[in-house]
Amino acid sequence: MTQFDPQAWLAVAVEEARAGLAEGGIPIGGALFGRDGELLGRGRNRRVQDDDPSMHGETSAFRNAGRQASYRGTTMVTTLSPCWYCSGLIRQFAISRVVIGEARTFYGGHDWLAENGVEVVLLDDPTCFQLMSDFIEVNPELWNEDIGVD
């Protein structure tokens, strides 16, 4: 059994974010860990690469984890505060904890998650913040598209 290690688990999501950026996508990564700390799935925002508006970092990690009998006790790790869509996924499947790399560039639905019994761990990681800040500065139109701003 692997002990809860938010920084080590975040490193997996950061690897995914960097891979997405290298592919020309949006640098948001995610990973889903089991109750025992096993990595179930990892993924990255692939909206640009797959021409799929629903392929956020968290949904990619969730899909790559495959079907689980239950998601209670699992942890979703994401480099950026989850949007309402991904927050809904976390609640819908009763994922117990979310670890967030940063919420300064985008403040999503994590307060709502906490209000509804999800443990929220906000790390304010400087690497995650720098990845998103640099991306937003260079790609404001793509960023606004990603978060649904017209």
PDB file of C-alpha atoms in Angstrom:
ATOM      1  CA  MET A   1       0.000   0.000   0.000  1.00  0.00           C
ATOM      2  CA  THR A   2       1.341   3.403  -1.015  1.00  0.00           C
ATOM      3  CA  GLN A   3       0.854   6.183   1.475  1.00  0.00           C
ATOM      4  CA  PHE A   4      -0.905   9.363   0.346  1.00  0.00           C
ATOM      5  CA  ASP A   5       1.811  11.581  -1.132  1.00  0.00           C
ATOM      6  CA  PRO A   6       0.239  14.587  -2.835  1.00  0.00           C
ATOM      7  CA  GLN A   7       3.484  15.994  -4.244  1.00  0.00           C
ATOM      8  CA  ALA A   8       4.572  12.684  -5.774  1.00  0.00           C
ATOM      9  CA  TRP A   9       1.092  12.101  -7.168  1.00  0.00           C
ATOM     10  CA  LEU A  10       1.003  15.629  -8.573  1.00  0.00           C
ATOM     11  CA  ALA A  11       4.269  14.903 -10.405  1.00  0.00           C
ATOM     12  CA  VAL A  12       2.378  12.339 -12.516  1.00  0.00           C
ATOM     13  CA  ALA A  13      -0.207  14.957 -13.504  1.00  0.00           C
ATOM     14  CA  VAL A  14       2.541  17.503 -14.269  1.00  0.00           C
ATOM     15  CA  GLU A  15       4.212  14.982 -16.611  1.00  0.00           C
ATOM     16  CA  GLU A  16       0.897  14.678 -18.427  1.00  0.00           C
ATOM     17  CA  ALA A  17       0.468  18.461 -18.608  1.00  0.00           C
ATOM     18  CA  ARG A  18       3.933  18.843 -20.132  1.00  0.00           C
ATOM     19  CA  ALA A  19       3.237  16.070 -22.649  1.00  0.00           C
ATOM     20  CA  GLY A  20       0.011  17.821 -23.660  1.00  0.00           C
ATOM     21  CA  LEU A  21       1.836  21.113 -24.143  1.00  0.00           C
ATOM     22  CA  ALA A  22       4.493  19.378 -26.266  1.00  0.00           C
ATOM     23  CA  GLU A  23       1.681  18.025 -28.475  1.00  0.00           C
ATOM     24  CA  GLY A  24       0.312  21.536 -29.020  1.00  0.00           C
ATOM     25  CA  GLY A  25      -2.443  21.175 -26.445  1.00  0.00           C
ATOM     26  CA  ILE A  26      -3.432  22.822 -23.202  1.00  0.00           C
ATOM     27  CA  PRO A  27      -1.078  21.956 -20.309  1.00  0.00           C
ATOM     28  CA  ILE A  28      -3.497  20.402 -17.835  1.00  0.00           C
ATOM     29  CA  GLY A  29      -2.796  16.922 -16.541  1.00  0.00           C
ATOM     30  CA  GLY A  30      -4.636  14.519 -14.305  1.00  0.00           C
ATOM     31  CA  ALA A  31      -4.223  11.196 -12.563  1.00  0.00           C
ATOM     32  CA  LEU A  32      -6.589   8.932 -10.667  1.00  0.00           C
ATOM     33  CA  PHE A  33      -5.183   6.967  -7.732  1.00  0.00           C
ATOM     34  CA  GLY A  34      -6.860   4.059  -5.973  1.00  0.00           C
ATOM     35  CA  ARG A  35      -7.547   3.705  -2.261  1.00  0.00           C
ATOM     36  CA  ASP A  36      -4.266   1.855  -1.892  1.00  0.00           C
ATOM     37  CA  GLY A  37      -2.275   4.504  -3.781  1.00  0.00           C
ATOM     38  CA  GLU A  38      -2.121   2.512  -7.009  1.00  0.00           C
ATOM     39  CA  LEU A  39      -2.112   4.658 -10.146  1.00  0.00           C
ATOM     40  CA  LEU A  40      -5.330   3.688 -11.927  1.00  0.00           C
ATOM     41  CA  GLY A  41      -5.144   6.092 -14.848  1.00  0.00           C
ATOM     42  CA  ARG A  42      -3.402   9.193 -16.083  1.00  0.00           C
ATOM     43  CA  GLY A  43      -4.254  11.649 -18.815  1.00  0.00           C
ATOM     44  CA  ARG A  44      -4.064  15.160 -20.161  1.00  0.00           C
ATOM     45  CA  ASN A  45      -6.281  17.737 -21.715  1.00  0.00           C
ATOM     46  CA  ARG A  46      -6.637  16.565 -25.335  1.00  0.00           C
ATOM     47  CA  ARG A  47      -9.271  19.001 -26.593  1.00  0.00           C
ATOM     48  CA  VAL A  48      -6.958  20.307 -29.324  1.00  0.00           C
ATOM     49  CA  GLN A  49      -5.241  17.035 -30.221  1.00  0.00           C
ATOM     50  CA  ASP A  50      -8.467  14.986 -30.436  1.00  0.00           C
ATOM     51  CA  ASP A  51     -10.811  17.806 -31.537  1.00  0.00           C
ATOM     52  CA  ASP A  52     -12.932  16.728 -28.563  1.00  0.00           C
ATOM     53  CA  PRO A  53     -14.233  19.450 -26.231  1.00  0.00           C
ATOM     54  CA  SER A  54     -14.948  16.906 -23.482  1.00  0.00           C
ATOM     55  CA  MET A  55     -11.402  15.581 -23.188  1.00  0.00           C
ATOM     56  CA  HIS A  56     -10.170  17.498 -20.161  1.00  0.00           C
ATOM     57  CA  GLY A  57      -7.225  16.295 -18.072  1.00  0.00           C
ATOM     58  CA  GLU A  58      -9.453  14.786 -15.404  1.00  0.00           C
ATOM     59  CA  THR A  59     -11.800  13.080 -17.868  1.00  0.00           C
ATOM     60  CA  SER A  60      -8.826  11.664 -19.746  1.00  0.00           C
ATOM     61  CA  ALA A  61      -7.366  10.198 -16.534  1.00  0.00           C
ATOM     62  CA  PHE A  62     -10.801   8.891 -15.535  1.00  0.00           C
ATOM     63  CA  ARG A  63     -11.341   7.199 -18.905  1.00  0.00           C
ATOM     64  CA  ASN A  64      -7.841   5.734 -18.875  1.00  0.00           C
ATOM     65  CA  ALA A  65      -8.480   4.245 -15.427  1.00  0.00           C
ATOM     66  CA  GLY A  66     -11.180   2.080 -16.921  1.00  0.00           C
ATOM     67  CA  ARG A  67     -14.264   0.831 -15.202  1.00  0.00           C
ATOM     68  CA  GLN A  68     -14.039   0.474 -11.426  1.00  0.00           C
ATOM     69  CA  ALA A  69     -16.635  -1.188  -9.215  1.00  0.00           C
ATOM     70  CA  SER A  70     -16.518   1.892  -6.981  1.00  0.00           C
ATOM     71  CA  TYR A  71     -14.605   5.166  -6.924  1.00  0.00           C
ATOM     72  CA  ARG A  72     -15.032   5.732  -3.179  1.00  0.00           C
ATOM     73  CA  GLY A  73     -11.672   6.189  -1.571  1.00  0.00           C
ATOM     74  CA  THR A  74      -9.980   7.225  -4.832  1.00  0.00           C
ATOM     75  CA  THR A  75      -8.094  10.473  -5.393  1.00  0.00           C
ATOM     76  CA  MET A  76      -8.234  12.630  -8.515  1.00  0.00           C
ATOM     77  CA  VAL A  77      -5.076  14.672  -8.953  1.00  0.00           C
ATOM     78  CA  THR A  78      -5.137  17.620 -11.332  1.00  0.00           C
ATOM     79  CA  THR A  79      -2.688  20.368 -12.148  1.00  0.00           C
ATOM     80  CA  LEU A  80      -5.483  22.975 -12.207  1.00  0.00           C
ATOM     81  CA  SER A  81      -8.660  23.527 -10.205  1.00  0.00           C
ATOM     82  CA  PRO A  82     -11.343  21.380 -11.865  1.00  0.00           C
ATOM     83  CA  CYS A  83     -13.929  23.147 -13.994  1.00  0.00           C
ATOM     84  CA  TRP A  84     -17.628  22.542 -13.349  1.00  0.00           C
ATOM     85  CA  TYR A  85     -17.671  19.702 -15.869  1.00  0.00           C
ATOM     86  CA  CYS A  86     -14.822  17.857 -14.139  1.00  0.00           C
ATOM     87  CA  SER A  87     -16.145  18.756 -10.691  1.00  0.00           C
ATOM     88  CA  GLY A  88     -19.401  17.102 -11.724  1.00  0.00           C
ATOM     89  CA  LEU A  89     -17.524  13.967 -12.756  1.00  0.00           C
ATOM     90  CA  ILE A  90     -15.810  13.855  -9.356  1.00  0.00           C
ATOM     91  CA  ARG A  91     -19.164  14.149  -7.555  1.00  0.00           C
ATOM     92  CA  GLN A  92     -21.070  11.843  -9.900  1.00  0.00           C
ATOM     93  CA  PHE A  93     -18.689   8.973  -9.255  1.00  0.00           C
ATOM     94  CA  ALA A  94     -18.096   9.739  -5.542  1.00  0.00           C
ATOM     95  CA  ILE A  95     -14.353  10.273  -5.890  1.00  0.00           C
ATOM     96  CA  SER A  96     -13.347  10.977  -2.290  1.00  0.00           C
ATOM     97  CA  ARG A  97     -10.445  13.377  -2.671  1.00  0.00           C
ATOM     98  CA  VAL A  98      -9.092  15.855  -5.176  1.00  0.00           C
ATOM     99  CA  VAL A  99      -5.537  17.173  -5.136  1.00  0.00           C
ATOM    100  CA  ILE A 100      -5.166  20.456  -7.025  1.00  0.00           C
ATOM    101  CA  GLY A 101      -1.864  21.808  -8.281  1.00  0.00           C
ATOM    102  CA  GLU A 102      -3.029  25.413  -8.438  1.00  0.00           C
ATOM    103  CA  ALA A 103      -6.126  27.594  -8.535  1.00  0.00           C
ATOM    104  CA  ARG A 104      -4.698  31.050  -9.230  1.00  0.00           C
ATOM    105  CA  THR A 105      -5.006  30.976 -13.024  1.00  0.00           C
ATOM    106  CA  PHE A 106      -8.450  29.339 -12.855  1.00  0.00           C
ATOM    107  CA  TYR A 107     -10.672  28.923  -9.821  1.00  0.00           C
ATOM    108  CA  GLY A 108     -13.034  26.084 -10.617  1.00  0.00           C
ATOM    109  CA  GLY A 109     -15.568  24.123  -8.621  1.00  0.00           C
ATOM    110  CA  HIS A 110     -13.425  22.900  -5.762  1.00  0.00           C
ATOM    111  CA  ASP A 111     -15.267  24.905  -3.081  1.00  0.00           C
ATOM    112  CA  TRP A 112     -18.480  23.196  -4.193  1.00  0.00           C
ATOM    113  CA  LEU A 113     -16.732  19.837  -4.006  1.00  0.00           C
ATOM    114  CA  ALA A 114     -15.580  20.559  -0.442  1.00  0.00           C
ATOM    115  CA  GLU A 115     -19.098  21.661   0.529  1.00  0.00           C
ATOM    116  CA  ASN A 116     -20.335  18.297  -0.720  1.00  0.00           C
ATOM    117  CA  GLY A 117     -17.966  16.085   1.221  1.00  0.00           C
ATOM    118  CA  VAL A 118     -14.999  15.776  -1.125  1.00  0.00           C
ATOM    119  CA  GLU A 119     -11.648  16.281   0.572  1.00  0.00           C
ATOM    120  CA  VAL A 120      -9.834  19.071  -1.290  1.00  0.00           C
ATOM    121  CA  VAL A 121      -6.054  19.472  -1.078  1.00  0.00           C
ATOM    122  CA  LEU A 122      -4.892  22.687  -2.752  1.00  0.00           C
ATOM    123  CA  LEU A 123      -1.105  22.704  -3.155  1.00  0.00           C
ATOM    124  CA  ASP A 124      -0.517  26.063  -4.924  1.00  0.00           C
ATOM    125  CA  ASP A 125       2.372  24.431  -6.756  1.00  0.00           C
ATOM    126  CA  PRO A 126       4.675  26.942  -8.502  1.00  0.00           C
ATOM    127  CA  THR A 127       5.372  24.618 -11.454  1.00  0.00           C
ATOM    128  CA  CYS A 128       1.665  24.208 -12.184  1.00  0.00           C
ATOM    129  CA  PHE A 129       1.122  27.955 -11.877  1.00  0.00           C
ATOM    130  CA  GLN A 130       4.017  28.736 -14.232  1.00  0.00           C
ATOM    131  CA  LEU A 131       2.876  26.192 -16.842  1.00  0.00           C
ATOM    132  CA  MET A 132      -0.605  27.727 -16.992  1.00  0.00           C
ATOM    133  CA  SER A 133       0.518  31.357 -16.731  1.00  0.00           C
ATOM    134  CA  ASP A 134       2.959  30.967 -19.605  1.00  0.00           C
ATOM    135  CA  PHE A 135       0.378  29.137 -21.714  1.00  0.00           C
ATOM    136  CA  ILE A 136      -2.373  31.700 -21.090  1.00  0.00           C
ATOM    137  CA  GLU A 137      -0.049  34.573 -21.963  1.00  0.00           C
ATOM    138  CA  VAL A 138       0.867  33.026 -25.329  1.00  0.00           C
ATOM    139  CA  ASN A 139      -2.540  31.439 -26.154  1.00  0.00           C
ATOM    140  CA  PRO A 140      -5.331  33.602 -24.695  1.00  0.00           C
ATOM    141  CA  GLU A 141      -7.883  32.658 -27.379  1.00  0.00           C
ATOM    142  CA  LEU A 142      -7.327  28.930 -26.939  1.00  0.00           C
ATOM    143  CA  TRP A 143      -7.473  29.315 -23.161  1.00  0.00           C
ATOM    144  CA  ASN A 144     -10.749  31.234 -23.338  1.00  0.00           C
ATOM    145  CA  GLU A 145     -12.164  28.534 -25.600  1.00  0.00           C
ATOM    146  CA  ASP A 146     -11.102  25.867 -23.112  1.00  0.00           C
ATOM    147  CA  ILE A 147     -12.839  27.526 -20.165  1.00  0.00           C
ATOM    148  CA  GLY A 148     -15.916  28.527 -22.158  1.00  0.00           C
ATOM    149  CA  VAL A 149     -15.383  32.281 -22.369  1.00  0.00           C
ATOM    150  CA  ASP A 150     -16.650  33.903 -25.560  1.00  0.00           C
TER     151      ASP A 150
END
